[in-house]
Coordinates of N, CA and C in Angstrom, one line a residue:
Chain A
X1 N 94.7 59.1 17.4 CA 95.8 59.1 18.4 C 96.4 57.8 18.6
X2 N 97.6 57.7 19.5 CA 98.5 56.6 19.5 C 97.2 55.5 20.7
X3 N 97.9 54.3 20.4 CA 96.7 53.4 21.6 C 97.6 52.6 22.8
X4 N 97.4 52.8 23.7 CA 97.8 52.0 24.8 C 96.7 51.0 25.0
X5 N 97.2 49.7 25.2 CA 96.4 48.6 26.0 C 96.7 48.0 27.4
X6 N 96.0 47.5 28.0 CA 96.3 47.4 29.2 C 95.3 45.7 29.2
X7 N 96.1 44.8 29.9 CA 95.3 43.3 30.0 C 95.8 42.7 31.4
X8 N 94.9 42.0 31.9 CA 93.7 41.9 31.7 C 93.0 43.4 31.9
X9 N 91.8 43.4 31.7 CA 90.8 44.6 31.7 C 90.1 44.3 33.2
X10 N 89.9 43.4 33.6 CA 89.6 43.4 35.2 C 90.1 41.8 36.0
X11 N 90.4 41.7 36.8 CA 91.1 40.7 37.7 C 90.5 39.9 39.1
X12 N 90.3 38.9 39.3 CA 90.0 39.1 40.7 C 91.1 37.8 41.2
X13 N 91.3 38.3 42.8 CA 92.4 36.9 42.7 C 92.3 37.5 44.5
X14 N 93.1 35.7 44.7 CA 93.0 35.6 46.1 C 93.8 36.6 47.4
X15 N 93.8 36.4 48.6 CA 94.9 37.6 49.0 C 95.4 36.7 49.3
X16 N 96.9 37.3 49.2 CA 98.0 36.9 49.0 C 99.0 36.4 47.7
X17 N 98.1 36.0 46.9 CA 98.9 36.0 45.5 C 99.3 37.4 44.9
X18 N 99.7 37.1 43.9 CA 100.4 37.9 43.2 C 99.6 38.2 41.9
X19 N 99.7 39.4 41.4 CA 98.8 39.6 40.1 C 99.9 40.4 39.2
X20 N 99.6 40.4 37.7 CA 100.7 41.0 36.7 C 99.4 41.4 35.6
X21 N 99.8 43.0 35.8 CA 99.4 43.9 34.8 C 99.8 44.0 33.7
X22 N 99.9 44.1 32.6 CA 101.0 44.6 31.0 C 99.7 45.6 30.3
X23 N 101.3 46.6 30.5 CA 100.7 48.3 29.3 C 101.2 47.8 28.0
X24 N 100.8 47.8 26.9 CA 101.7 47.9 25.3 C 101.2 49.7 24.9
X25 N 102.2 49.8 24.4 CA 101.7 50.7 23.6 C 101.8 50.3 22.0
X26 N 100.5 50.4 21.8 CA 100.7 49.4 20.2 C 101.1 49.8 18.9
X27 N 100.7 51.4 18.6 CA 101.4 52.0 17.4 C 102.6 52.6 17.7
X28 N 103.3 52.4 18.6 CA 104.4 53.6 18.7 C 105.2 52.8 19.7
X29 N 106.3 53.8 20.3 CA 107.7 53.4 20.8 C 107.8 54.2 22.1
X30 N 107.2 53.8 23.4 CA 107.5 54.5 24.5 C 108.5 54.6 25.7
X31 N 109.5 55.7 25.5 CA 110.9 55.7 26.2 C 109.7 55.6 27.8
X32 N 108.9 56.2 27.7 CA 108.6 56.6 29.0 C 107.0 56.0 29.9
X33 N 106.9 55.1 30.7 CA 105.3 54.7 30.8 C 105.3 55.3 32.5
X34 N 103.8 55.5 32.7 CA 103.2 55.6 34.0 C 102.3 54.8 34.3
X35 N 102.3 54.8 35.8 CA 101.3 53.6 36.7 C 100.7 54.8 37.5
X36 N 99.6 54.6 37.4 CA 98.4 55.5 38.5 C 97.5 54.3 39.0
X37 N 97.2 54.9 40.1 CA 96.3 54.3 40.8 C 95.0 55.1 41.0
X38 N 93.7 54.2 40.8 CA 92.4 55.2 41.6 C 91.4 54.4 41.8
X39 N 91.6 54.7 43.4 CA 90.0 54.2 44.0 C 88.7 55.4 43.5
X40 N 88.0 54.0 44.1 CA 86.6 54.9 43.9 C 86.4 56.5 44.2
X41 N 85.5 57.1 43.5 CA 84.9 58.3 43.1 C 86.7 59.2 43.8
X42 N 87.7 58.4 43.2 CA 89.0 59.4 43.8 C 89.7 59.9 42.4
X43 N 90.5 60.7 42.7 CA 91.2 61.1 41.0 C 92.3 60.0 41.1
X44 N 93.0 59.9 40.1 CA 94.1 59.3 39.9 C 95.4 59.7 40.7
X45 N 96.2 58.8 41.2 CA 97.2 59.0 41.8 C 98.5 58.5 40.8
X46 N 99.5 59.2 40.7 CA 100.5 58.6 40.4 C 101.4 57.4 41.2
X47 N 101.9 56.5 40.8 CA 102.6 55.3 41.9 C 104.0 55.5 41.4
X48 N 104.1 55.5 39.8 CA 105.7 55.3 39.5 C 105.5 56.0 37.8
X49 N 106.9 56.4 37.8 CA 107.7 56.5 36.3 C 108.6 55.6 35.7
X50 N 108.2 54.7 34.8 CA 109.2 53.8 34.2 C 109.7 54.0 32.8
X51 N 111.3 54.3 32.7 CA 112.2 54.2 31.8 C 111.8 53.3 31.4
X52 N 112.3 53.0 30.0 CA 112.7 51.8 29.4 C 114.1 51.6 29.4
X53 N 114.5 49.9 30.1 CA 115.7 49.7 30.6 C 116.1 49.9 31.9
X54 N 115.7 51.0 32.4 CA 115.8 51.5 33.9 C 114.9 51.5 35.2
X55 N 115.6 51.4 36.2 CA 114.9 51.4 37.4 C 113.5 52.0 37.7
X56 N 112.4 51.7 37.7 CA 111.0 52.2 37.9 C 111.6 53.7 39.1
X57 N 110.8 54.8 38.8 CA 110.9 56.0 39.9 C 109.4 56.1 40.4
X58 N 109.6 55.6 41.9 CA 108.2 55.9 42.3 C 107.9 56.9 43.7
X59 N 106.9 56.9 43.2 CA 106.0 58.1 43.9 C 106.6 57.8 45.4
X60 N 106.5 59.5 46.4 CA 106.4 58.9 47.5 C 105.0 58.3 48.4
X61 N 106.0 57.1 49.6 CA 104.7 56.2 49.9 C 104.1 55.1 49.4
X62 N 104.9 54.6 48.0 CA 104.2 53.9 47.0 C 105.6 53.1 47.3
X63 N 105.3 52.0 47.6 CA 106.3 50.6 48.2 C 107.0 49.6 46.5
X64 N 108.3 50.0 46.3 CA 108.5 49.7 45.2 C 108.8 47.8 45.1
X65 N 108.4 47.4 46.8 CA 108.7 46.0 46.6 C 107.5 45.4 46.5
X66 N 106.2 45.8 46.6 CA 105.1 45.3 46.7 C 104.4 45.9 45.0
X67 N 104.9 46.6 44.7 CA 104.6 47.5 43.1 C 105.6 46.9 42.5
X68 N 105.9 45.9 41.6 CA 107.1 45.6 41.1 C 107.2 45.8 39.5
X69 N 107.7 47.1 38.9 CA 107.7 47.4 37.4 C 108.7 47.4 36.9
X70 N 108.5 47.1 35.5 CA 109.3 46.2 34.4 C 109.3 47.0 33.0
X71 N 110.3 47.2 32.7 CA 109.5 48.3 31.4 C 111.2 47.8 30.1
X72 N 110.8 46.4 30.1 CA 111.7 45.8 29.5 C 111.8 45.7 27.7
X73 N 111.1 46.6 27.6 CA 111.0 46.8 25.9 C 110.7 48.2 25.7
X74 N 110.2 48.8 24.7 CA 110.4 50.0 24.6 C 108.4 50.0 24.2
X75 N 107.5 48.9 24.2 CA 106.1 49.1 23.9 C 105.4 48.1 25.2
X76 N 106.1 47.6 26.1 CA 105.7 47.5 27.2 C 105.9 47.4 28.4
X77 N 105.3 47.6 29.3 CA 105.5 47.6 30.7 C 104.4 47.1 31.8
X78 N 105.5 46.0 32.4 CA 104.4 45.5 33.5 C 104.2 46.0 35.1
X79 N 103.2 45.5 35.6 CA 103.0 46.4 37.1 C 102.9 45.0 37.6
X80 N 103.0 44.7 38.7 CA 102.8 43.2 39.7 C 103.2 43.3 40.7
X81 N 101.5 43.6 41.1 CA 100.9 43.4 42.7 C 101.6 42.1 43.2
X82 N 102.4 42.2 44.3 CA 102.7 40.7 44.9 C 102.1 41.1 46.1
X83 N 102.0 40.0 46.6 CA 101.6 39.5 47.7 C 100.2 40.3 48.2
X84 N 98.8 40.2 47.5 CA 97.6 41.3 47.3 C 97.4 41.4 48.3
X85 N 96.6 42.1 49.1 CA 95.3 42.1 50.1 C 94.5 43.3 49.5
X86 N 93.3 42.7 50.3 CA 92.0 43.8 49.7 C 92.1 45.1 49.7
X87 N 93.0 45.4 50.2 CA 93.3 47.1 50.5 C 94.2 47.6 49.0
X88 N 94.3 46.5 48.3 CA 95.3 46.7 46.8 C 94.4 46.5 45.6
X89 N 92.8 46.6 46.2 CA 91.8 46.5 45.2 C 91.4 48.0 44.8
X90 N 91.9 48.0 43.6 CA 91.9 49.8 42.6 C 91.6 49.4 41.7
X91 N 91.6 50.5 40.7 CA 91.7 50.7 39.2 C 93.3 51.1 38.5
X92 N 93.9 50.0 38.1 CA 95.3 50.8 37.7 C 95.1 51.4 36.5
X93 N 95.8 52.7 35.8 CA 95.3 53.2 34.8 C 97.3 53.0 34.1
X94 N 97.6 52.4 33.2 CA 99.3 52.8 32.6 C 98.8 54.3 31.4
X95 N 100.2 54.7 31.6 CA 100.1 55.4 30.6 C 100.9 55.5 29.8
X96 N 101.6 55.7 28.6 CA 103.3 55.9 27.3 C 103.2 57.0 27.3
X97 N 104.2 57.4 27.1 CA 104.5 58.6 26.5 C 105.8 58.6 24.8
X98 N 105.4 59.3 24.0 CA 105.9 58.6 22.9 C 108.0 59.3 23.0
X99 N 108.1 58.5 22.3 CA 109.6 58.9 22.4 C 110.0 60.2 22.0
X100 N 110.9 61.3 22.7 CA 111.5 62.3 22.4 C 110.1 63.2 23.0
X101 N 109.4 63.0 23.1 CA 108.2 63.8 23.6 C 107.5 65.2 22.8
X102 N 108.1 65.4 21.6 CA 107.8 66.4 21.0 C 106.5 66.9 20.6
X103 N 105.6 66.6 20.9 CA 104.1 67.0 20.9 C 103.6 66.7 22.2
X104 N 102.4 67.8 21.8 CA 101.8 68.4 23.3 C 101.2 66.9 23.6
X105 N 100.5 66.2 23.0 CA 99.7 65.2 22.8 C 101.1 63.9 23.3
X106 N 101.6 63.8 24.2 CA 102.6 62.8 23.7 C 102.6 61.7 25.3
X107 N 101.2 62.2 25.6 CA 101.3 60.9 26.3 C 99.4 60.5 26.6
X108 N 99.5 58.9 26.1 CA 98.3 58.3 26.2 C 98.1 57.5 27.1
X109 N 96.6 57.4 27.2 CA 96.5 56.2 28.3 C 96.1 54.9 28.2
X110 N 95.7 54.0 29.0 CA 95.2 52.9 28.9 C 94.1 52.9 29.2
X111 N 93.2 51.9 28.7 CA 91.7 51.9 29.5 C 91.5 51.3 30.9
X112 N 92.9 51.0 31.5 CA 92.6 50.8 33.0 C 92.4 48.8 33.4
X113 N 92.8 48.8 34.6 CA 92.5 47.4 34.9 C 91.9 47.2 36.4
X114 N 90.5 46.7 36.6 CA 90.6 46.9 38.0 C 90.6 45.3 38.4
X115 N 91.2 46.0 39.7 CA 92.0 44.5 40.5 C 91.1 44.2 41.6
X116 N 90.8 43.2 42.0 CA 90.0 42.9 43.2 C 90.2 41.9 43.5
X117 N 90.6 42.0 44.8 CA 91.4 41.4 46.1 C 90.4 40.4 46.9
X118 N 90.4 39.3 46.5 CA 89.4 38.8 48.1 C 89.9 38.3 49.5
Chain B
X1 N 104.4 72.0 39.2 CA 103.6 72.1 38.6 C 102.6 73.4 39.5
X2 N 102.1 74.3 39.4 CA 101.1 74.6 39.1 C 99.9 74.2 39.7
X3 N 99.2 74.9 41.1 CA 98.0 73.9 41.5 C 96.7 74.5 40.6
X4 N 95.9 74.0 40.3 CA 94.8 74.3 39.7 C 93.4 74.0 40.7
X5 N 92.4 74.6 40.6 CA 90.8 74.9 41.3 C 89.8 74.7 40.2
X6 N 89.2 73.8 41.0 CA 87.7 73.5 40.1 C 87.0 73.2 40.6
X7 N 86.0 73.5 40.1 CA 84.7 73.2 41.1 C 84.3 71.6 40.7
X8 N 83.5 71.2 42.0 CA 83.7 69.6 42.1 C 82.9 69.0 41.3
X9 N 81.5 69.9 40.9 CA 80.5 69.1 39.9 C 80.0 70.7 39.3
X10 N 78.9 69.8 38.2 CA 78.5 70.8 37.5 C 77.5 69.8 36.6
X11 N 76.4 70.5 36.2 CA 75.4 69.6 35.1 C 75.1 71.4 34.1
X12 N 74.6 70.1 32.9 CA 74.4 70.8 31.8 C 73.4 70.3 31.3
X13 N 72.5 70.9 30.3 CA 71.3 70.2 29.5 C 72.1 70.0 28.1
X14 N 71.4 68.8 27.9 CA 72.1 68.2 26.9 C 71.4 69.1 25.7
X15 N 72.8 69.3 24.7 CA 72.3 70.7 23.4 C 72.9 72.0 23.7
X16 N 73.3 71.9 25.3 CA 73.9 73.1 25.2 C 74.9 73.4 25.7
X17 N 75.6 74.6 25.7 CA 77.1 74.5 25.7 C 77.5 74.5 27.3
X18 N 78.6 73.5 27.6 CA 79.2 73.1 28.9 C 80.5 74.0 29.1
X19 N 80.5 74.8 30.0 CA 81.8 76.1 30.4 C 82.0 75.4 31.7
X20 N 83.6 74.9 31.2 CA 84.2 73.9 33.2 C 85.0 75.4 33.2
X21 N 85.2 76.2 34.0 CA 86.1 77.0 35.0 C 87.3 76.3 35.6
X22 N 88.6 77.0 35.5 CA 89.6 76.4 36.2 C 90.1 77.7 36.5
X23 N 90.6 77.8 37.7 CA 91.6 78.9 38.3 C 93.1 78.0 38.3
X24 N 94.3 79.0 38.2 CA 95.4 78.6 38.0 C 96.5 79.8 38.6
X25 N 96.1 80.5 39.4 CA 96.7 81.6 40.1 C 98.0 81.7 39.9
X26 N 99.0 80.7 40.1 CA 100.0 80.4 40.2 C 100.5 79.8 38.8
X27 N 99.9 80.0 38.1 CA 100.6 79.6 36.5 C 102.1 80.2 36.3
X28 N 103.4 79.5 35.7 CA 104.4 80.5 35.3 C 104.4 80.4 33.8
X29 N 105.4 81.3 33.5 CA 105.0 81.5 31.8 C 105.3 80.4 31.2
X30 N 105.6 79.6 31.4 CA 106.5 78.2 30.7 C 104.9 77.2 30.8
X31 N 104.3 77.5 31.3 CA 103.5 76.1 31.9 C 102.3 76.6 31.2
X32 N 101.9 75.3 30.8 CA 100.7 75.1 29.6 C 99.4 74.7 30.3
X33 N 98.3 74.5 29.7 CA 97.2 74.0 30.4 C 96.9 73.1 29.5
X34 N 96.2 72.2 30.5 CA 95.9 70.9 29.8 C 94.8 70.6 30.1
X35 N 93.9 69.9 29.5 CA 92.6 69.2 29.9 C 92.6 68.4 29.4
X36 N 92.2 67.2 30.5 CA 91.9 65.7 29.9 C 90.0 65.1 30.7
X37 N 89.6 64.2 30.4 CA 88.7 64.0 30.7 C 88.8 62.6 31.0
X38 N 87.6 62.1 31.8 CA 87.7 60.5 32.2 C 86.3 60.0 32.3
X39 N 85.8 59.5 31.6 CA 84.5 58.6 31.4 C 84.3 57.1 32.5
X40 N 83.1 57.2 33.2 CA 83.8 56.6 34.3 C 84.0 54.9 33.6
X41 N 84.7 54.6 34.4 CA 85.6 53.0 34.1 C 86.5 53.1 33.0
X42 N 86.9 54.5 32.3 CA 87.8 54.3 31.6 C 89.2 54.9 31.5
X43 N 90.0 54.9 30.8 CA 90.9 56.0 31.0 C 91.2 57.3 30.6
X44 N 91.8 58.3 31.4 CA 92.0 59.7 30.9 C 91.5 59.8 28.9
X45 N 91.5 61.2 29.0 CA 91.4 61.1 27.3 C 91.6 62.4 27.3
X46 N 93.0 62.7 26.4 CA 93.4 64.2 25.9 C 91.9 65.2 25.2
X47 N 91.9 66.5 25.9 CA 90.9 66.7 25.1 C 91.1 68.0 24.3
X48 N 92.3 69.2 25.0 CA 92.9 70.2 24.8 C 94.1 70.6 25.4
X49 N 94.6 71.7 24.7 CA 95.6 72.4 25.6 C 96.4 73.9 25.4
X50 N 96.9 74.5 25.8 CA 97.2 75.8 25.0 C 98.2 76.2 26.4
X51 N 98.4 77.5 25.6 CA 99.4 77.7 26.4 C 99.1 79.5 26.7
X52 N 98.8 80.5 25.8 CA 98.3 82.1 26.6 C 97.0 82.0 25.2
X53 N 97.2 81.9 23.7 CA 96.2 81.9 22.8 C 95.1 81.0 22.9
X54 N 93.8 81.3 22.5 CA 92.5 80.4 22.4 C 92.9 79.2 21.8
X55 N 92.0 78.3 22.2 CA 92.7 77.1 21.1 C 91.0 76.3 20.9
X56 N 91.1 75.5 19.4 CA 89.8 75.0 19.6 C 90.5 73.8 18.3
X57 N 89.4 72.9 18.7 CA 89.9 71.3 18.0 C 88.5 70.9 18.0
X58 N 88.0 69.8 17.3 CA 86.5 68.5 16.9 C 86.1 68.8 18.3
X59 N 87.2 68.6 19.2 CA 86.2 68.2 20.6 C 85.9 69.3 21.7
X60 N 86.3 70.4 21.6 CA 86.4 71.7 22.8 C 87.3 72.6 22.3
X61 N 86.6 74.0 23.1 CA 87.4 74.9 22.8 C 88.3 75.9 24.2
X62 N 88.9 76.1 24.2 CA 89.9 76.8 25.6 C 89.9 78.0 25.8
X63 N 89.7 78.6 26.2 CA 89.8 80.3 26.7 C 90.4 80.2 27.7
X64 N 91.9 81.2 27.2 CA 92.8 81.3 28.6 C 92.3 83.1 28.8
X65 N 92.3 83.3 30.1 CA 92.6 84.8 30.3 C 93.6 85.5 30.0
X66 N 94.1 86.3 29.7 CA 95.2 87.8 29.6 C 96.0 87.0 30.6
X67 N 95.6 86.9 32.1 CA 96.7 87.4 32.8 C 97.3 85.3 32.9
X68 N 96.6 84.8 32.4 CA 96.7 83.3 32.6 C 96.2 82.9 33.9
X69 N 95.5 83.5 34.7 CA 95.2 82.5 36.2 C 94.0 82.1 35.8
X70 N 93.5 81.9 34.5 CA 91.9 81.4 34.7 C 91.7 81.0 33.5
X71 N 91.2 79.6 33.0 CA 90.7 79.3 31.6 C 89.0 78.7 32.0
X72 N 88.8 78.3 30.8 CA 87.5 77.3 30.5 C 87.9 77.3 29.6
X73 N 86.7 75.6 29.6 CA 86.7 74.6 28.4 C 85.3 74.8 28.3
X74 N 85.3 74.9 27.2 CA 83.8 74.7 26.1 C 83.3 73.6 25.4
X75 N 82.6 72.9 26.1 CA 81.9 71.8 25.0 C 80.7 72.4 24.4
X76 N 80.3 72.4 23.2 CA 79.7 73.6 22.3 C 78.3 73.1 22.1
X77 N 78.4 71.7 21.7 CA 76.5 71.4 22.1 C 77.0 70.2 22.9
X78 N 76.9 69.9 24.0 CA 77.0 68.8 25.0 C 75.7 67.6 24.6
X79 N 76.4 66.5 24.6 CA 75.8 65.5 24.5 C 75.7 64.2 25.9
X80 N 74.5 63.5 25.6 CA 74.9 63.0 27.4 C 76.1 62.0 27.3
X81 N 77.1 62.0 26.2 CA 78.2 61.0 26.2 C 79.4 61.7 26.6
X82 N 79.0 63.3 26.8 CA 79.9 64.0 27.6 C 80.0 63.8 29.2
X83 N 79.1 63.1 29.5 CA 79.5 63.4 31.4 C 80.2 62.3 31.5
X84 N 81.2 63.0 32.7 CA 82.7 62.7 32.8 C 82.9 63.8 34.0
X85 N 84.4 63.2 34.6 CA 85.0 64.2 35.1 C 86.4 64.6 34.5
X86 N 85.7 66.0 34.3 CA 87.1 66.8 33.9 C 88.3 67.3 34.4
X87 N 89.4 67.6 33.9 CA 90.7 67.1 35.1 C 91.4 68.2 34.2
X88 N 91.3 69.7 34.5 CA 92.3 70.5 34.4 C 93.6 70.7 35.1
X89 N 94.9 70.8 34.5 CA 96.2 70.6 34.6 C 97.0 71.6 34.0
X90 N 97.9 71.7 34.6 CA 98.8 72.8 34.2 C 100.4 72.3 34.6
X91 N 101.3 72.1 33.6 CA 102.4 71.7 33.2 C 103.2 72.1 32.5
X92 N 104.5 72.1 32.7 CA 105.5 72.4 31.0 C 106.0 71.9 30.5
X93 N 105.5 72.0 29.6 CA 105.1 71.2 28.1 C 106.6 70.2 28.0
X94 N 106.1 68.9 28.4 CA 107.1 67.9 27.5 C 107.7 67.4 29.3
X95 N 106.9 68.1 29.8 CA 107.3 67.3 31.5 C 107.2 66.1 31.6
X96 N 107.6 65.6 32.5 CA 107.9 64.0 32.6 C 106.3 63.3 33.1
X97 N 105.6 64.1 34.2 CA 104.6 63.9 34.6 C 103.3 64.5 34.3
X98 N 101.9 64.2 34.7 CA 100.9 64.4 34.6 C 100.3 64.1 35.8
X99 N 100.1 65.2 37.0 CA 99.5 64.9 38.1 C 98.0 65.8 38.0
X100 N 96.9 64.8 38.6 CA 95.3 64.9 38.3 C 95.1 65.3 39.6
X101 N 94.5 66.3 39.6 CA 93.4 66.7 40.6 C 92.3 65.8 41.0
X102 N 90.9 66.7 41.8 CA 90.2 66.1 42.2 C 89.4 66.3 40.4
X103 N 89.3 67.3 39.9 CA 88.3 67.5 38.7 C 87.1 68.3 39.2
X104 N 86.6 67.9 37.8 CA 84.8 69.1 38.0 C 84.2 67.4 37.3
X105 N 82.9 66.6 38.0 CA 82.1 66.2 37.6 C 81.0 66.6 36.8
X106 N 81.4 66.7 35.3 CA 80.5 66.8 34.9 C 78.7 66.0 34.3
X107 N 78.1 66.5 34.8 CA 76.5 65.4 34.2 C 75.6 66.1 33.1
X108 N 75.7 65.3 32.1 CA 74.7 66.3 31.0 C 73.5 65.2 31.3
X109 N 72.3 66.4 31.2 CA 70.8 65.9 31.5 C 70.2 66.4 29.9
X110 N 69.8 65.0 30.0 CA 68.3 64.9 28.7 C 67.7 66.2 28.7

């Protein structure tokens, strides 16, 4: 199957700074990425849908000035936590979806990045 | 989308076959079922999907009911690299999103 990467693979950083996630998707070409979020023992939440080229669509409740996504190529897309606090310590998971979407299979994930806030 | 019901945990002896239940009452004919799974600290991982016919692949096999409000997944001899929680879904096909439940925890025991 196609591979998404996601880096760093875990983070920790002060509150108040700023942190920057990057999805690639590395064998393929994704019109379409997603940002989920998940705390502990919780399912995944979706945050946003990012075009490539276009305005991130996010979830409701999910603050698009403090979520800031970038999906400025067609094999990656960044997430950046600004301004952290410990309440912004999760597991982000991205996910592609491959272009034109023609198979059932047409969207992969990432192995996840967890963030932690001190 | 389609809500789907699962039971929150579940264990199995490892060697033998793992049946997750999903209810889907509300399925329409357009909307497929999906299962993915998640190993913990990692990400989702496709594992099946179908749409009214059985479907089986290397890793599981699917049984939808007749009327569609009910499938299971079969893992056929469960191994303990199977526990995970599993995350049945129901969508149509080629949707924009993929929204996860709570899942069924699965634990395979030695």
């Amino acid at each position: 199957g196609a591979v998404v990467s996601q880096h760093p693979s875990w983070v920790i950083c002060k509150s108040g700074t700023s942190v920057k996630i990057e999805c690639r998707s590395l064998d393929f070409q994704a019109t379409t990425m997603f940002w989920y979020r998940q705390f502990p023992k919780q399912s995944l939440m979706l945050m946003a849908t990012s075009n490539e080229g276009s305005k991130a669509t996010y979830e409701q409740g999910v603050e698009k000035d403090k979520f800031l996504i970038n999906h400025a190529s067609l094999t990656l897309s960044t997430l950046t936590v600004t301004s952290a606090h410990p309440e912004d310590s999760s597991f982000y998971i991205c996910s592609a979806r491959t272009s034109g979407g023609s198979g059932y299979n047409e969207q992969f994930f990432g192995p996840g990045t967890r963030l932690t806030v001190l | 989308d389609a809500k789907t019901t699962q039971p929150p945990s579940m264990d199995c002896a490892e060697g033998r076959a793992a049946n997750l239940p999903c209810n889907h009452s509300t399925i329409s004919g357009n909307e497929y079922v999906y299962w993915y799974r998640q190993i913990h600290s990692q990400g989702p991982q496709y594992i099946i999907h179908g749409l009214k016919n059985n479907e089986t692949n290397e890793m599981a096999s699917l049984i939808i009911t007749e009327d569609r409000k009910s499938s299971t997944l079969i893992l056929p001899h469960a191994t303990l690299r199977d526990t995970a929680v599993y995350y049945c879904i129901v969508r149509v096909n080629g949707a924009q999103k993929l929204v996860f439940g709570q899942g069924t925890r699965l634990t395979i025991n030695p």
